[in-house]
Amino acid sequence: MYYAPHNEYINREAKIVLAGITPGWTQMISAYEEVLKGIEMGKDTEIILQNTKKAAGFSGPIRKNLTEMLDHCGLPEALGIENSLSLFQENSHLLHTTSIIKYPVFISGKNYTGHHPAIDQSPLLSRYAYQEFAEELKHIETQALVIPLGVTVERVCRKLLEKEAAPVHSFLFGFPHPSGANGHRLKQFHQNKEEMRNLIEDWRGREFKGTCD
């Protein structure tokens, strides 16, 4: 496990929370580049961390795969925005990106994928997934829609729900991990697409009702 700065900032007003397994190498590099740029420009620490989150959160090719699937789920319509890519741009105030394991983890020089070891078999990884991540969700002050990316993250989120560790949020289960290495992502997405669209509509109805109340 290595330190990277882009998961330090929490957008407490986010309506959408995208949760991956752990930051990868690409995100780690993007985060440090953004921090160095901010320091050179003399920016405030809070602004640097906020900009780092925007720059590094699901950066690289994974962002294209992710936003295209979110578009097909009807997320832009639920939020009243043009497209999901804008969540990383002009509508970033609606988005919080994070990982169930806050910092980058590498196994044999490669990005950790949630296996070998399994999260539950590692005391360190379990602490981050079931304690640190759960605590982070408590800082989100809205009735957010949490989107676990892939089965490993979904499994952790389901356990948190069982423990009532994230009671105010809704969860969009069934969303595949958007990595290009996940060759089954499109098949899994189309299998779950209609159910996910319905879940998003249900969340929007509850979120709107909560706002009115």
PDB file of C-alpha atoms in Angstrom:
ATOM      1  CA  MET A   1       0.000   0.000   0.000  1.00  0.00           C
ATOM      2  CA  TYR A   2       1.293   3.447  -0.993  1.00  0.00           C
ATOM      3  CA  TYR A   3       0.129   6.955  -0.205  1.00  0.00           C
ATOM      4  CA  ALA A   4      -1.636   9.046  -2.854  1.00  0.00           C
ATOM      5  CA  PRO A   5      -3.377  12.356  -2.121  1.00  0.00           C
ATOM      6  CA  HIS A   6      -6.486  12.326  -4.284  1.00  0.00           C
ATOM      7  CA  ASN A   7      -8.811  10.585  -1.818  1.00  0.00           C
ATOM      8  CA  GLU A   8      -8.190  13.135   0.936  1.00  0.00           C
ATOM      9  CA  TYR A   9     -10.912  15.526  -0.222  1.00  0.00           C
ATOM     10  CA  ILE A  10     -14.563  14.642   0.511  1.00  0.00           C
ATOM     11  CA  ASN A  11     -17.371  16.358  -1.366  1.00  0.00           C
ATOM     12  CA  ARG A  12     -19.948  16.395   1.410  1.00  0.00           C
ATOM     13  CA  GLU A  13     -22.701  17.728  -0.871  1.00  0.00           C
ATOM     14  CA  ALA A  14     -22.297  15.060  -3.560  1.00  0.00           C
ATOM     15  CA  LYS A  15     -25.365  13.353  -4.935  1.00  0.00           C
ATOM     16  CA  ILE A  16     -23.402  10.593  -6.691  1.00  0.00           C
ATOM     17  CA  VAL A  17     -20.642   8.521  -5.080  1.00  0.00           C
ATOM     18  CA  LEU A  18     -18.552   6.360  -7.410  1.00  0.00           C
ATOM     19  CA  ALA A  19     -16.626   3.726  -5.461  1.00  0.00           C
ATOM     20  CA  GLY A  20     -13.834   1.634  -6.933  1.00  0.00           C
ATOM     21  CA  ILE A  21     -11.594  -0.959  -5.300  1.00  0.00           C
ATOM     22  CA  THR A  22      -8.393   1.033  -4.913  1.00  0.00           C
ATOM     23  CA  PRO A  23      -6.635   3.816  -6.836  1.00  0.00           C
ATOM     24  CA  GLY A  24      -4.521   2.426  -9.654  1.00  0.00           C
ATOM     25  CA  TRP A  25      -1.118   3.442 -10.952  1.00  0.00           C
ATOM     26  CA  THR A  26      -2.588   5.886 -13.507  1.00  0.00           C
ATOM     27  CA  GLN A  27      -4.630   7.660 -10.841  1.00  0.00           C
ATOM     28  CA  MET A  28      -1.669   7.771  -8.480  1.00  0.00           C
ATOM     29  CA  ILE A  29       0.535   9.492 -11.065  1.00  0.00           C
ATOM     30  CA  SER A  30      -2.233  11.942 -12.033  1.00  0.00           C
ATOM     31  CA  ALA A  31      -2.758  12.827  -8.373  1.00  0.00           C
ATOM     32  CA  TYR A  32       0.885  13.648  -7.711  1.00  0.00           C
ATOM     33  CA  GLU A  33       1.171  15.661 -10.922  1.00  0.00           C
ATOM     34  CA  GLU A  34      -1.852  17.758  -9.939  1.00  0.00           C
ATOM     35  CA  VAL A  35      -0.533  18.325  -6.406  1.00  0.00           C
ATOM     36  CA  LEU A  36       2.862  19.467  -7.693  1.00  0.00           C
ATOM     37  CA  LYS A  37       1.179  21.809 -10.156  1.00  0.00           C
ATOM     38  CA  GLY A  38      -0.953  23.297  -7.381  1.00  0.00           C
ATOM     39  CA  ILE A  39       2.042  23.795  -5.091  1.00  0.00           C
ATOM     40  CA  GLU A  40       4.002  25.525  -7.861  1.00  0.00           C
ATOM     41  CA  MET A  41       1.044  27.876  -8.409  1.00  0.00           C
ATOM     42  CA  GLY A  42       0.839  28.629  -4.675  1.00  0.00           C
ATOM     43  CA  LYS A  43      -2.723  27.401  -4.263  1.00  0.00           C
ATOM     44  CA  ASP A  44      -4.397  26.689  -0.926  1.00  0.00           C
ATOM     45  CA  THR A  45      -4.133  23.086   0.297  1.00  0.00           C
ATOM     46  CA  GLU A  46      -7.908  22.546   0.232  1.00  0.00           C
ATOM     47  CA  ILE A  47      -8.090  23.760  -3.372  1.00  0.00           C
ATOM     48  CA  ILE A  48      -5.152  21.555  -4.346  1.00  0.00           C
ATOM     49  CA  LEU A  49      -6.823  18.468  -2.892  1.00  0.00           C
ATOM     50  CA  GLN A  50     -10.127  19.335  -4.536  1.00  0.00           C
ATOM     51  CA  ASN A  51      -8.469  19.787  -7.939  1.00  0.00           C
ATOM     52  CA  THR A  52      -6.505  16.590  -7.427  1.00  0.00           C
ATOM     53  CA  LYS A  53      -9.738  14.694  -6.835  1.00  0.00           C
ATOM     54  CA  LYS A  54     -11.162  16.076 -10.093  1.00  0.00           C
ATOM     55  CA  ALA A  55      -8.051  15.276 -12.104  1.00  0.00           C
ATOM     56  CA  ALA A  56      -7.274  11.807 -10.781  1.00  0.00           C
ATOM     57  CA  GLY A  57     -10.690  10.307  -9.998  1.00  0.00           C
ATOM     58  CA  PHE A  58     -11.158   7.417 -12.445  1.00  0.00           C
ATOM     59  CA  SER A  59      -8.761   9.074 -14.861  1.00  0.00           C
ATOM     60  CA  GLY A  60      -7.567   7.517 -18.095  1.00  0.00           C
ATOM     61  CA  PRO A  61      -9.525   5.193 -20.444  1.00  0.00           C
ATOM     62  CA  ILE A  62     -11.642   3.884 -17.561  1.00  0.00           C
ATOM     63  CA  ARG A  63     -13.495   7.222 -17.393  1.00  0.00           C
ATOM     64  CA  LYS A  64     -14.860   6.849 -20.937  1.00  0.00           C
ATOM     65  CA  ASN A  65     -16.167   3.330 -20.246  1.00  0.00           C
ATOM     66  CA  LEU A  66     -17.673   4.458 -16.956  1.00  0.00           C
ATOM     67  CA  THR A  67     -19.486   7.544 -18.211  1.00  0.00           C
ATOM     68  CA  GLU A  68     -20.895   5.781 -21.267  1.00  0.00           C
ATOM     69  CA  MET A  69     -22.498   3.119 -19.089  1.00  0.00           C
ATOM     70  CA  LEU A  70     -23.834   5.738 -16.683  1.00  0.00           C
ATOM     71  CA  ASP A  71     -25.411   7.544 -19.643  1.00  0.00           C
ATOM     72  CA  HIS A  72     -27.195   4.371 -20.728  1.00  0.00           C
ATOM     73  CA  CYS A  73     -28.489   3.890 -17.176  1.00  0.00           C
ATOM     74  CA  GLY A  74     -30.335   7.205 -17.328  1.00  0.00           C
ATOM     75  CA  LEU A  75     -28.214   8.950 -14.706  1.00  0.00           C
ATOM     76  CA  PRO A  76     -27.985  12.289 -16.580  1.00  0.00           C
ATOM     77  CA  GLU A  77     -31.785  12.484 -16.807  1.00  0.00           C
ATOM     78  CA  ALA A  78     -32.119  11.810 -13.082  1.00  0.00           C
ATOM     79  CA  LEU A  79     -29.657  14.599 -12.291  1.00  0.00           C
ATOM     80  CA  GLY A  80     -30.880  17.046 -14.922  1.00  0.00           C
ATOM     81  CA  ILE A  81     -27.495  17.255 -16.649  1.00  0.00           C
ATOM     82  CA  GLU A  82     -26.429  16.780 -20.264  1.00  0.00           C
ATOM     83  CA  ASN A  83     -24.204  13.732 -19.805  1.00  0.00           C
ATOM     84  CA  SER A  84     -22.268  11.779 -17.199  1.00  0.00           C
ATOM     85  CA  LEU A  85     -18.893  13.044 -18.391  1.00  0.00           C
ATOM     86  CA  SER A  86     -19.887  16.487 -17.099  1.00  0.00           C
ATOM     87  CA  LEU A  87     -19.730  15.030 -13.573  1.00  0.00           C
ATOM     88  CA  PHE A  88     -15.947  15.185 -13.994  1.00  0.00           C
ATOM     89  CA  GLN A  89     -16.127  18.690 -15.449  1.00  0.00           C
ATOM     90  CA  GLU A  90     -18.680  21.471 -14.934  1.00  0.00           C
ATOM     91  CA  ASN A  91     -20.950  19.341 -12.732  1.00  0.00           C
ATOM     92  CA  SER A  92     -18.219  18.016 -10.446  1.00  0.00           C
ATOM     93  CA  HIS A  93     -20.051  19.518  -7.454  1.00  0.00           C
ATOM     94  CA  LEU A  94     -22.513  16.609  -7.788  1.00  0.00           C
ATOM     95  CA  LEU A  95     -19.841  13.898  -7.662  1.00  0.00           C
ATOM     96  CA  HIS A  96     -17.652  12.249  -5.058  1.00  0.00           C
ATOM     97  CA  THR A  97     -15.187   9.627  -6.282  1.00  0.00           C
ATOM     98  CA  THR A  98     -13.559   7.245  -3.860  1.00  0.00           C
ATOM     99  CA  SER A  99     -12.338   3.707  -3.238  1.00  0.00           C
ATOM    100  CA  ILE A 100     -13.191   1.141  -0.600  1.00  0.00           C
ATOM    101  CA  ILE A 101      -9.439   0.972  -0.023  1.00  0.00           C
ATOM    102  CA  LYS A 102      -8.380   4.605   0.183  1.00  0.00           C
ATOM    103  CA  TYR A 103      -4.787   4.291  -0.971  1.00  0.00           C
ATOM    104  CA  PRO A 104      -3.139   2.490  -3.918  1.00  0.00           C
ATOM    105  CA  VAL A 105      -2.381  -1.185  -3.400  1.00  0.00           C
ATOM    106  CA  PHE A 106      -0.097  -3.155  -5.691  1.00  0.00           C
ATOM    107  CA  ILE A 107       0.455  -6.898  -5.746  1.00  0.00           C
ATOM    108  CA  SER A 108       3.602  -8.096  -7.534  1.00  0.00           C
ATOM    109  CA  GLY A 109       3.881  -4.715  -9.220  1.00  0.00           C
ATOM    110  CA  LYS A 110       0.319  -4.700 -10.553  1.00  0.00           C
ATOM    111  CA  ASN A 111      -2.855  -2.895  -9.483  1.00  0.00           C
ATOM    112  CA  TYR A 112      -4.725  -4.810  -6.778  1.00  0.00           C
ATOM    113  CA  THR A 113      -7.941  -6.265  -8.217  1.00  0.00           C
ATOM    114  CA  GLY A 114      -9.657  -7.418  -5.039  1.00  0.00           C
ATOM    115  CA  HIS A 115      -8.228 -10.944  -5.158  1.00  0.00           C
ATOM    116  CA  HIS A 116      -5.111 -12.677  -3.834  1.00  0.00           C
ATOM    117  CA  PRO A 117      -5.530 -11.778  -1.078  1.00  0.00           C
ATOM    118  CA  ALA A 118      -9.250 -11.317  -0.736  1.00  0.00           C
ATOM    119  CA  ILE A 119     -10.139  -8.230   1.283  1.00  0.00           C
ATOM    120  CA  ASP A 120     -11.643 -10.269   4.112  1.00  0.00           C
ATOM    121  CA  GLN A 121      -8.402 -12.261   4.428  1.00  0.00           C
ATOM    122  CA  SER A 122      -6.281  -9.172   5.069  1.00  0.00           C
ATOM    123  CA  PRO A 123      -6.650  -7.251   8.354  1.00  0.00           C
ATOM    124  CA  LEU A 124      -5.194  -4.123   6.727  1.00  0.00           C
ATOM    125  CA  LEU A 125      -7.478  -4.176   3.688  1.00  0.00           C
ATOM    126  CA  SER A 126     -10.492  -5.075   5.824  1.00  0.00           C
ATOM    127  CA  ARG A 127      -9.888  -2.086   8.085  1.00  0.00           C
ATOM    128  CA  TYR A 128      -9.901   0.288   5.138  1.00  0.00           C
ATOM    129  CA  ALA A 129     -12.916  -1.327   3.465  1.00  0.00           C
ATOM    130  CA  TYR A 130     -15.187  -1.799   6.472  1.00  0.00           C
ATOM    131  CA  GLN A 131     -14.085   1.028   8.772  1.00  0.00           C
ATOM    132  CA  GLU A 132     -12.387   3.840   6.839  1.00  0.00           C
ATOM    133  CA  PHE A 133     -14.732   3.644   3.845  1.00  0.00           C
ATOM    134  CA  ALA A 134     -17.812   3.405   6.061  1.00  0.00           C
ATOM    135  CA  GLU A 135     -16.653   6.462   7.993  1.00  0.00           C
ATOM    136  CA  GLU A 136     -16.110   8.358   4.751  1.00  0.00           C
ATOM    137  CA  LEU A 137     -19.693   7.675   3.636  1.00  0.00           C
ATOM    138  CA  LYS A 138     -20.946   9.190   6.886  1.00  0.00           C
ATOM    139  CA  HIS A 139     -19.376  12.505   5.856  1.00  0.00           C
ATOM    140  CA  ILE A 140     -21.605  12.672   2.771  1.00  0.00           C
ATOM    141  CA  GLU A 141     -24.464  14.817   4.038  1.00  0.00           C
ATOM    142  CA  THR A 142     -26.956  14.125   1.235  1.00  0.00           C
ATOM    143  CA  GLN A 143     -29.078  11.069   0.448  1.00  0.00           C
ATOM    144  CA  ALA A 144     -26.513  10.051  -2.139  1.00  0.00           C
ATOM    145  CA  LEU A 145     -26.614   7.312  -4.737  1.00  0.00           C
ATOM    146  CA  VAL A 146     -23.555   5.135  -4.134  1.00  0.00           C
ATOM    147  CA  ILE A 147     -22.438   3.213  -7.224  1.00  0.00           C
ATOM    148  CA  PRO A 148     -20.119   0.288  -6.370  1.00  0.00           C
ATOM    149  CA  LEU A 149     -17.981  -0.527  -9.396  1.00  0.00           C
ATOM    150  CA  GLY A 150     -17.721  -4.295  -9.707  1.00  0.00           C
ATOM    151  CA  VAL A 151     -18.582  -7.303  -7.584  1.00  0.00           C
ATOM    152  CA  THR A 152     -15.786  -6.821  -5.027  1.00  0.00           C
ATOM    153  CA  VAL A 153     -16.945  -3.320  -4.115  1.00  0.00           C
ATOM    154  CA  GLU A 154     -20.575  -4.412  -4.216  1.00  0.00           C
ATOM    155  CA  ARG A 155     -19.838  -7.211  -1.752  1.00  0.00           C
ATOM    156  CA  VAL A 156     -18.302  -4.734   0.697  1.00  0.00           C
ATOM    157  CA  CYS A 157     -21.225  -2.323   0.335  1.00  0.00           C
ATOM    158  CA  ARG A 158     -23.758  -5.076   0.953  1.00  0.00           C
ATOM    159  CA  LYS A 159     -21.975  -5.980   4.181  1.00  0.00           C
ATOM    160  CA  LEU A 160     -22.002  -2.335   5.256  1.00  0.00           C
ATOM    161  CA  LEU A 161     -25.749  -2.226   4.638  1.00  0.00           C
ATOM    162  CA  GLU A 162     -26.206  -5.368   6.722  1.00  0.00           C
ATOM    163  CA  LYS A 163     -24.356  -3.612   9.543  1.00  0.00           C
ATOM    164  CA  GLU A 164     -26.428  -0.442   8.956  1.00  0.00           C
ATOM    165  CA  ALA A 165     -23.184   1.449   8.428  1.00  0.00           C
ATOM    166  CA  ALA A 166     -24.579   3.597   5.578  1.00  0.00           C
ATOM    167  CA  PRO A 167     -28.307   3.935   6.330  1.00  0.00           C
ATOM    168  CA  VAL A 168     -29.123   7.222   4.554  1.00  0.00           C
ATOM    169  CA  HIS A 169     -27.664   6.343   1.166  1.00  0.00           C
ATOM    170  CA  SER A 170     -29.024   4.313  -1.737  1.00  0.00           C
ATOM    171  CA  PHE A 171     -26.894   1.791  -3.625  1.00  0.00           C
ATOM    172  CA  LEU A 172     -26.876   0.954  -7.324  1.00  0.00           C
ATOM    173  CA  PHE A 173     -25.974  -2.719  -7.333  1.00  0.00           C
ATOM    174  CA  GLY A 174     -25.198  -4.625 -10.527  1.00  0.00           C
ATOM    175  CA  PHE A 175     -22.841  -2.074 -12.108  1.00  0.00           C
ATOM    176  CA  PRO A 176     -19.764  -3.754 -13.643  1.00  0.00           C
ATOM    177  CA  HIS A 177     -16.235  -2.559 -13.120  1.00  0.00           C
ATOM    178  CA  PRO A 178     -15.486  -0.275 -16.099  1.00  0.00           C
ATOM    179  CA  SER A 179     -11.876  -1.361 -16.563  1.00  0.00           C
ATOM    180  CA  GLY A 180     -10.930  -2.419 -20.081  1.00  0.00           C
ATOM    181  CA  ALA A 181      -9.477  -5.556 -18.501  1.00  0.00           C
ATOM    182  CA  ASN A 182     -13.009  -6.602 -17.521  1.00  0.00           C
ATOM    183  CA  GLY A 183     -14.007  -8.386 -20.717  1.00  0.00           C
ATOM    184  CA  HIS A 184     -17.441  -9.264 -19.353  1.00  0.00           C
ATOM    185  CA  ARG A 185     -18.457  -5.723 -18.435  1.00  0.00           C
ATOM    186  CA  LEU A 186     -20.758  -5.105 -21.421  1.00  0.00           C
ATOM    187  CA  LYS A 187     -22.553  -8.424 -21.024  1.00  0.00           C
ATOM    188  CA  GLN A 188     -23.031  -7.822 -17.304  1.00  0.00           C
ATOM    189  CA  PHE A 189     -24.146  -4.250 -17.934  1.00  0.00           C
ATOM    190  CA  HIS A 190     -26.834  -5.194 -20.438  1.00  0.00           C
ATOM    191  CA  GLN A 191     -28.082  -7.965 -18.156  1.00  0.00           C
ATOM    192  CA  ASN A 192     -28.584  -5.490 -15.309  1.00  0.00           C
ATOM    193  CA  LYS A 193     -29.368  -2.331 -17.287  1.00  0.00           C
ATOM    194  CA  GLU A 194     -33.147  -2.162 -16.809  1.00  0.00           C
ATOM    195  CA  GLU A 195     -32.957  -2.990 -13.117  1.00  0.00           C
ATOM    196  CA  MET A 196     -30.331  -0.276 -12.634  1.00  0.00           C
ATOM    197  CA  ARG A 197     -32.468   2.258 -14.509  1.00  0.00           C
ATOM    198  CA  ASN A 198     -35.334   1.451 -12.150  1.00  0.00           C
ATOM    199  CA  LEU A 199     -33.074   1.804  -9.105  1.00  0.00           C
ATOM    200  CA  ILE A 200     -31.927   5.221 -10.302  1.00  0.00           C
ATOM    201  CA  GLU A 201     -35.528   6.343 -10.794  1.00  0.00           C
ATOM    202  CA  ASP A 202     -36.435   5.099  -7.305  1.00  0.00           C
ATOM    203  CA  TRP A 203     -33.479   6.949  -5.786  1.00  0.00           C
ATOM    204  CA  ARG A 204     -34.379  10.145  -7.634  1.00  0.00           C
ATOM    205  CA  GLY A 205     -37.910   9.947  -6.262  1.00  0.00           C
ATOM    206  CA  ARG A 206     -36.668   9.479  -2.683  1.00  0.00           C
ATOM    207  CA  GLU A 207     -34.017  12.158  -3.050  1.00  0.00           C
ATOM    208  CA  PHE A 208     -36.547  14.626  -4.436  1.00  0.00           C
ATOM    209  CA  LYS A 209     -39.006  13.827  -1.652  1.00  0.00           C
ATOM    210  CA  GLY A 210     -36.265  14.289   0.948  1.00  0.00           C
ATOM    211  CA  THR A 211     -35.386  17.671  -0.545  1.00  0.00           C
ATOM    212  CA  CYS A 212     -39.019  18.786  -0.418  1.00  0.00           C
ATOM    213  CA  ASP A 213     -39.400  17.611   3.180  1.00  0.00           C
TER     214      ASP A 213
END
